[in-house]
Structure formats: C-alpha cells, structure tokens
Coordinates of C-alpha atoms and ligand atoms in Angstrom, one line a residue:
M9 CA -0.5 0.0 0.1
G10 CA 1.3 3.3 -1.2
K11 CA 2.4 6.1 2.0
L12 CA -0.8 8.0 0.9
S13 CA -3.5 5.2 1.1
E14 CA -2.1 4.2 4.3
L15 CA -2.9 7.8 5.3
S16 CA -6.5 7.7 4.5
L17 CA -6.5 4.7 6.3
V18 CA -4.6 6.0 9.0
V19 CA -7.6 8.8 9.5
E20 CA -10.1 6.6 8.7
K21 CA -8.8 4.7 12.1
G22 CA -8.8 7.9 13.8
N23 CA -5.3 7.1 14.5
A24 CA -4.2 11.0 15.3
P25 CA -0.5 10.0 16.0
G26 CA -0.2 8.2 13.0
A27 CA -2.1 10.8 10.9
K28 CA 0.6 13.1 12.1
E29 CA 3.7 10.7 11.8
L30 CA 2.8 10.1 8.5
T31 CA 1.6 13.6 7.1
D32 CA 5.4 14.4 8.5
S33 CA 7.3 11.6 6.3
L34 CA 5.1 12.8 3.7
L35 CA 6.8 15.6 3.9
A36 CA 10.1 14.6 4.5
E37 CA 9.8 12.6 1.0
G38 CA 9.0 15.6 -0.7
I39 CA 4.9 15.1 -1.3
S40 CA 2.5 17.9 -1.7
A41 CA 0.6 19.4 1.6
Q42 CA -2.5 19.7 -1.7
D43 CA -1.2 16.0 -2.3
I44 CA -1.7 15.3 1.5
L45 CA -4.9 17.0 1.5
N46 CA -6.7 15.8 -1.7
K47 CA -5.2 12.1 -2.4
G48 CA -4.7 11.2 1.3
L49 CA -6.4 13.3 4.3
L50 CA -9.3 14.0 2.0
P51 CA -10.2 10.4 0.9
G52 CA -10.1 9.1 4.3
M53 CA -12.9 10.9 5.7
E54 CA -14.9 10.6 2.5
V55 CA -14.3 6.6 3.8
I56 CA -15.6 7.8 6.8
G57 CA -18.8 10.4 5.4
I58 CA -20.5 7.1 3.6
K59 CA -19.8 4.5 6.6
F60 CA -21.6 7.0 9.2
K61 CA -24.4 7.2 6.7
N62 CA -25.0 3.2 6.2
N63 CA -24.8 3.3 9.7
E64 CA -21.7 1.2 9.8
I65 CA -19.9 3.6 12.5
Y66 CA -21.9 6.3 15.2
I67 CA -20.8 9.2 16.2
P68 CA -17.8 8.7 18.5
E69 CA -15.9 6.5 16.0
V70 CA -15.8 10.4 13.1
L71 CA -15.5 12.0 16.4
I72 CA -12.8 10.0 16.5
A73 CA -11.9 10.0 12.4
A74 CA -11.9 14.3 12.6
R75 CA -9.4 14.8 15.3
A76 CA -7.4 12.9 13.5
M77 CA -8.2 15.1 10.3
S78 CA -7.3 17.9 12.1
T79 CA -4.1 16.8 13.4
A80 CA -2.5 16.0 10.5
M81 CA -4.0 19.9 9.4
D82 CA -2.5 21.3 11.9
V83 CA 0.8 20.2 10.4
I84 CA 0.1 21.0 6.6
R85 CA -1.1 24.6 7.5
P86 CA 1.8 26.5 7.7
I87 CA 2.7 25.3 3.9
L88 CA -0.7 26.5 2.4
T89 CA -0.9 29.1 4.4
A90 CA 2.1 30.6 4.0
T91 CA 2.2 33.6 1.5
G92 CA 4.6 36.6 1.7
V93 CA 2.6 38.9 -0.6
E94 CA 0.1 41.5 1.6
P95 CA -3.5 40.4 1.9
V96 CA -5.8 40.8 -1.4
G97 CA -9.0 41.2 0.6
K98 CA -10.0 40.0 4.2
L99 CA -13.3 37.5 4.3
I100 CA -16.0 36.6 7.7
I101 CA -16.3 33.2 7.5
G102 CA -18.6 30.4 9.9
T103 CA -20.4 27.8 10.2
V104 CA -24.4 28.9 10.2
K105 CA -26.2 28.1 13.0
G106 CA -26.8 24.8 14.0
D107 CA -24.1 23.3 12.7
L108 CA -20.9 22.0 13.9
H109 CA -19.2 20.9 11.4
D110 CA -16.0 22.8 10.6
I111 CA -13.2 20.6 8.7
G112 CA -14.7 22.1 5.4
K113 CA -15.1 25.7 6.3
N114 CA -10.9 25.7 8.0
L115 CA -10.2 23.8 4.8
V116 CA -11.2 27.2 2.6
K117 CA -10.4 29.1 5.6
M118 CA -6.8 27.7 4.3
M119 CA -6.3 28.2 1.2
S120 CA -7.8 31.5 1.2
Q121 CA -4.6 32.8 3.5
G122 CA -2.7 30.9 1.1
A123 CA -3.8 32.8 -1.5
G124 CA -3.4 35.6 0.8
I125 CA -6.7 36.3 1.9
E126 CA -7.0 38.0 5.5
V127 CA -9.6 35.8 7.2
I128 CA -12.0 36.2 10.6
D129 CA -12.6 32.7 11.4
I130 CA -16.3 33.4 13.5
G131 CA -16.7 29.8 14.0
T132 CA -19.5 26.5 14.2
D133 CA -23.3 27.1 15.0
C134 CA -23.4 31.4 14.1
S135 CA -26.1 32.9 13.7
P136 CA -27.5 35.7 11.4
D137 CA -26.5 38.5 14.5
K138 CA -23.2 36.7 14.9
F139 CA -21.6 37.2 11.0
F140 CA -23.4 40.7 10.7
D141 CA -21.3 42.5 14.5
A142 CA -18.4 40.6 12.7
Y143 CA -18.6 42.6 9.7
Q144 CA -19.7 46.2 11.8
E145 CA -16.6 45.4 13.7
N146 CA -14.8 44.9 10.6
Q147 CA -16.4 47.2 7.8
D148 CA -13.4 46.6 5.4
V149 CA -14.7 43.1 4.9
K150 CA -16.0 43.0 1.1
I151 CA -16.7 39.2 1.4
I152 CA -18.8 36.6 3.2
G153 CA -18.0 32.9 3.5
M154 CA -21.0 30.4 4.8
S155 CA -20.5 26.8 5.5
A156 CA -23.7 23.9 6.1
L157 CA -23.3 20.4 6.1
L158 CA -26.7 20.0 7.6
T159 CA -29.3 19.5 4.9
T160 CA -31.4 21.3 7.7
T161 CA -29.2 23.7 8.0
M162 CA -28.4 25.3 5.0
T163 CA -31.6 26.7 5.8
N164 CA -29.7 29.4 8.1
M165 CA -27.8 30.2 5.4
K166 CA -30.5 32.9 3.8
S167 CA -31.3 33.8 6.9
V168 CA -27.8 35.4 7.5
I169 CA -28.1 36.8 3.7
D170 CA -32.1 38.4 5.0
K171 CA -29.9 40.6 7.6
F172 CA -27.8 42.3 5.6
S173 CA -30.4 42.7 3.6
S174 CA -32.3 44.4 6.3
A175 CA -30.1 46.9 7.6
G176 CA -29.0 48.4 3.9
L177 CA -25.9 46.5 3.1
R178 CA -26.2 43.7 0.8
D179 CA -24.6 45.9 -1.7
K180 CA -21.8 46.6 0.4
V181 CA -20.5 42.9 0.9
K182 CA -20.5 39.6 -1.5
I183 CA -22.2 36.2 -0.1
L184 CA -20.5 32.9 -0.8
I185 CA -21.3 29.3 -0.2
G186 CA -20.4 26.2 0.4
G187 CA -20.8 22.3 2.1
A188 CA -22.2 19.3 0.8
P189 CA -25.7 19.7 0.6
V190 CA -25.2 23.0 -1.6
T191 CA -25.2 24.0 -4.2
E192 CA -25.1 26.4 -7.4
Q193 CA -29.3 26.1 -7.9
F194 CA -29.0 26.9 -4.1
A195 CA -27.2 29.7 -4.1
S196 CA -29.5 31.7 -6.6
E197 CA -32.6 31.2 -4.5
I198 CA -31.2 32.5 -1.4
G199 CA -30.1 35.4 -3.1
A200 CA -26.3 34.5 -2.0
D201 CA -23.8 36.3 -5.0
G202 CA -21.9 32.3 -5.0
Y203 CA -20.8 29.2 -4.3
A204 CA -17.8 27.2 -4.2
P205 CA -17.6 23.8 -4.6
D206 CA -14.5 23.3 -2.1
A207 CA -11.7 25.3 -0.9
A208 CA -9.5 25.3 -3.4
S209 CA -12.4 27.0 -5.7
A210 CA -13.7 29.0 -2.5
A211 CA -9.9 30.5 -2.8
E212 CA -9.6 31.4 -6.2
N213 CA -13.1 32.6 -6.0
F214 CA -12.7 35.1 -3.7
K215 CA -9.3 35.9 -5.0
E216 CA -11.1 36.9 -8.0
I217 CA -13.8 39.3 -6.2
F218 CA -11.0 41.3 -4.6
L219 CA -8.9 41.5 -8.0
A220 CA -12.6 42.8 -9.5
N221 CA -12.7 45.2 -6.2
Ligands
LIG320 CO1 -22.0 15.6 10.5 N1 -23.1 14.7 8.5 N2 -23.5 15.0 11.7 N3 -20.4 15.0 11.8 N4 -20.8 14.7 9.2 C1 -22.4 14.3 7.2 C2 -22.2 16.1 6.9 C3 -23.4 13.0 7.1 C4 -23.5 13.6 5.1 C5 -23.4 12.3 7.5 C6 -24.1 11.3 6.5 O1 -25.1 10.8 6.4 N5 -23.7 10.5 5.4 C7 -25.0 13.9 7.5 C8 -25.8 15.1 7.3 C9 -27.4 14.4 6.6 C10 -28.5 16.0 5.8 O2 -28.0 17.3 6.4 N6 -27.5 15.7 4.7 C11 -24.4 14.8 8.7 C12 -25.3 13.9 10.3 C13 -26.6 13.7 9.2 C14 -24.7 14.7 11.4 C15 -25.8 15.1 12.8 C16 -26.7 14.8 12.3 C17 -25.2 13.4 13.2 C18 -26.0 12.7 14.7 O3 -25.3 13.6 15.6 N7 -27.4 12.2 14.6 C19 -24.5 15.8 13.8 C20 -25.5 16.8 13.9 C21 -24.2 18.6 14.3 C22 -23.7 19.2 14.2 O4 -24.0 20.4 13.4 N8 -25.2 20.1 14.9 C23 -23.1 15.8 12.9 C24 -22.3 15.8 14.0 C25 -20.5 15.7 13.1 C26 -20.2 15.0 14.6 C27 -19.3 16.7 14.8 C28 -19.6 13.7 14.4 C29 -18.1 15.4 12.7 C30 -17.9 17.3 12.6 C31 -17.0 16.9 13.4 C32 -16.3 18.5 13.0 O5 -16.8 19.6 11.8 N9 -15.3 18.6 13.9 C33 -19.1 15.1 11.4 C34 -18.0 14.7 10.5 C35 -17.7 14.5 10.2 C36 -19.2 14.6 9.4 C37 -18.8 13.6 7.4 C38 -18.6 11.8 7.7 C39 -17.4 15.2 7.1 C40 -17.8 16.1 7.1 C41 -15.9 16.6 6.6 O6 -15.6 17.1 7.5 N10 -16.4 16.3 5.7 C42 -20.1 13.3 6.6 C43 -20.2 13.4 5.5 C44 -19.2 13.3 4.5 O7 -19.6 15.4 4.0 N11 -19.5 12.6 3.9 C45 -21.1 14.1 8.2 C46 -14.9 16.6 4.9 C47 -14.8 18.3 4.2 C48 -13.3 18.7 4.5 O8 -15.5 18.3 3.6 O9 -16.3 20.1 4.6 O10 -17.6 19.2 2.4 P1 -17.2 19.4 3.5 O11 -16.2 20.8 3.0 C49 -15.7 21.0 2.1 C50 -16.4 21.0 0.8 O12 -18.5 21.2 0.9 C51 -16.4 23.6 0.2 O13 -15.0 22.3 1.0 C52 -14.8 21.9 1.9 C53 -12.8 21.4 0.7 O14 -13.2 21.0 0.0 N12 -17.3 24.0 1.2 C54 -17.2 25.1 1.4 C55 -17.2 23.7 2.0 N13 -17.7 24.9 3.4 C56 -17.9 25.8 2.7 C57 -17.7 26.8 2.2 C58 -16.9 27.8 1.3 C59 -17.0 27.3 0.2 C60 -16.9 26.1 0.1 O15 -17.7 29.4 1.7 C61 -17.8 29.8 0.7

C-alpha cells in the first residue's frame, strides 16, 4: 500500500499520532501538502462519511477520525497558508447556526490564507447576528463566506443574507456559500452571490472578487 493510501486508512481508523507521523514523513519525502490533503486525508474522511451514512460507524468514531484529520491538517496548515504577499483582501467565514461541522470551513480558511487573503473565522453555530456583528466590527470586509453541512442548517444561510438586506448592507458585501449539501442552484435561490464546490475554488473565487473590486 502506498503511503497516501495508508494515510487515508490511518485517518479512517482515527489514529491521530499516526496521521501526524505519516504526514510528516510524506512531506519529508517531497510529497506536496496539496497531494497529502487531496489523496490522503480527504479520501479517508470520505470513507468515514459513507460508513456513517450506512450506520456502520457512529458519532464517536466520526469524531475520532475528524480529530486525526485535524491533527494532520495542523501539520500542513503552515504550508497551505504560507504567503509572502500583502493581504489581497479581508473576509469573514463561519459555519451557520445549528451546524457544528468545521473541517470544510477550516480548509476554505487555509486555502484562502494561502491565496493571500486575511480571514476572520467566527467559528461554528453562527447566528445571523454573529455574522452581522463581525461585519460591523470589520467594515473593510468585502466578502462573507458561509459553510453548512446539514440539509437542516443550509436554510439558515438565507437568514444571514436577509439580515444584511434588511440592514441595507447587502450591496456592501459579496456573500459566497459552500458545504456538501449546497449547490449553485440553492445559492441563486437564496440570493447568494456565488457558490464554491471545494476549498480551492472558494479561494479562487474570493481572490477574483477582491481583484475586481
Ligand atoms: Co456530520 N453529517 N453530523 N458530523 N458529518 C454529515 C454532514 C452527513 C452527510 C453524514 C451522513 O449521513 N452521510 C450527515 C448530514 C446529512 C444531511 O443533512 N444531508 C451528518 C449528520 C446527520 C450529522 C449529525 C446530525 C449526526 C447526529 O447527531 N445524528 C450531527 C450534527 C451536528 C451539528 O452540526 N449540529 C453530526 C455531527 C458530526 C460530528 C461532530 C461527529 C463530525 C464533525 C466534526 C467537525 O467538523 N469538527 C461530523 C462529520 C465529520 C461528518 C462527515 C463524516 C464529514 C464532514 C467533513 O468534514 N468532510 C459528513 C459526511 C460527509 O460529508 N461525507 C457528515 C470533509 C470536508 C473537507 O468536506 O465539509 O464538505 P466539506 O467541505 C468541503 C466542501 O463542501 C467545501 O470545501 C470543503 C473542502 O473542499 N466547503 C465550502 C465547505 N464549506 C464551504 C464554504 C464555502 C465554500 C466551500 O464558502 C464560500
């Protein structure tokens, strides 16, 4: 078995020290942080998702796998976020109300930082007021990014958009959304400015917006 597949398996098994050790050793062998993420860590979480859905494993196992994934992400974070340039812009990102999933959001944050963007991370379970207050404190922010992983919480994205609209601030910020259940069509239905299917394209979209404004 190749070391990247081994890393997927180690994440799947929730072996956090093993995930760190393998990530370190893959980096030492010259494997890129991107490949470690895309060919090692993410496939491991994908298997976890499938097993969880099929009731083959339960929340504790998912949490343990998520912790292993985060431990490995800590190792590649400095590489993915390294940038020598001046920040191209500033954005706020958070997972919406009722939703505690943060691995995807954290990846979007890392990729954005790596693209030279300053990111204000307001965490998970963020109410419309939390997004709004963060904006009030940082009015130089041009983009709000929202993440949702549950079909029951993705609807809360619209409440955030409505909050900005009713405050007359909707044209001051671009609002982009993402997360596994979110689609381009949903984005346009709720009046978001855009949707990104993954962290790399989210960072690209953000950068395009900053460069255009
Ligand atoms: Co949750 N969970 N979970 N879970 N969990 C899912 C999402 C689920 C699909 C599993 C399943 O049934 N197959 C399912 C949702 C079903 C649905 O609504 N359609 C589910 C469920 C049901 C639940 C609970 C309700 C379970 C329960 O309690 N009965 C519960 C809810 C808790 C809550 O939030 N209130 C719950 C809890 C948890 C844990 C806490 C155990 C844990 C989260 C740990 C953590 O995040 N710190 C967890 C996990 C880990 C998952 C799965 C297995 C993996 C999610 C993940 O991290 N993926 C997930 C199954 C799956 O998705 N396959 C599942 C990896 C991550 C990199 O991908 O987040 O999609 P993702 O992010 C991508 C893109 O979507 C995009 O970029 C990222 C990288 O490319 N992206 C954005 C994300 N956000 C973006 C924002 C942007 C742009 C792009 O802004 C512009």
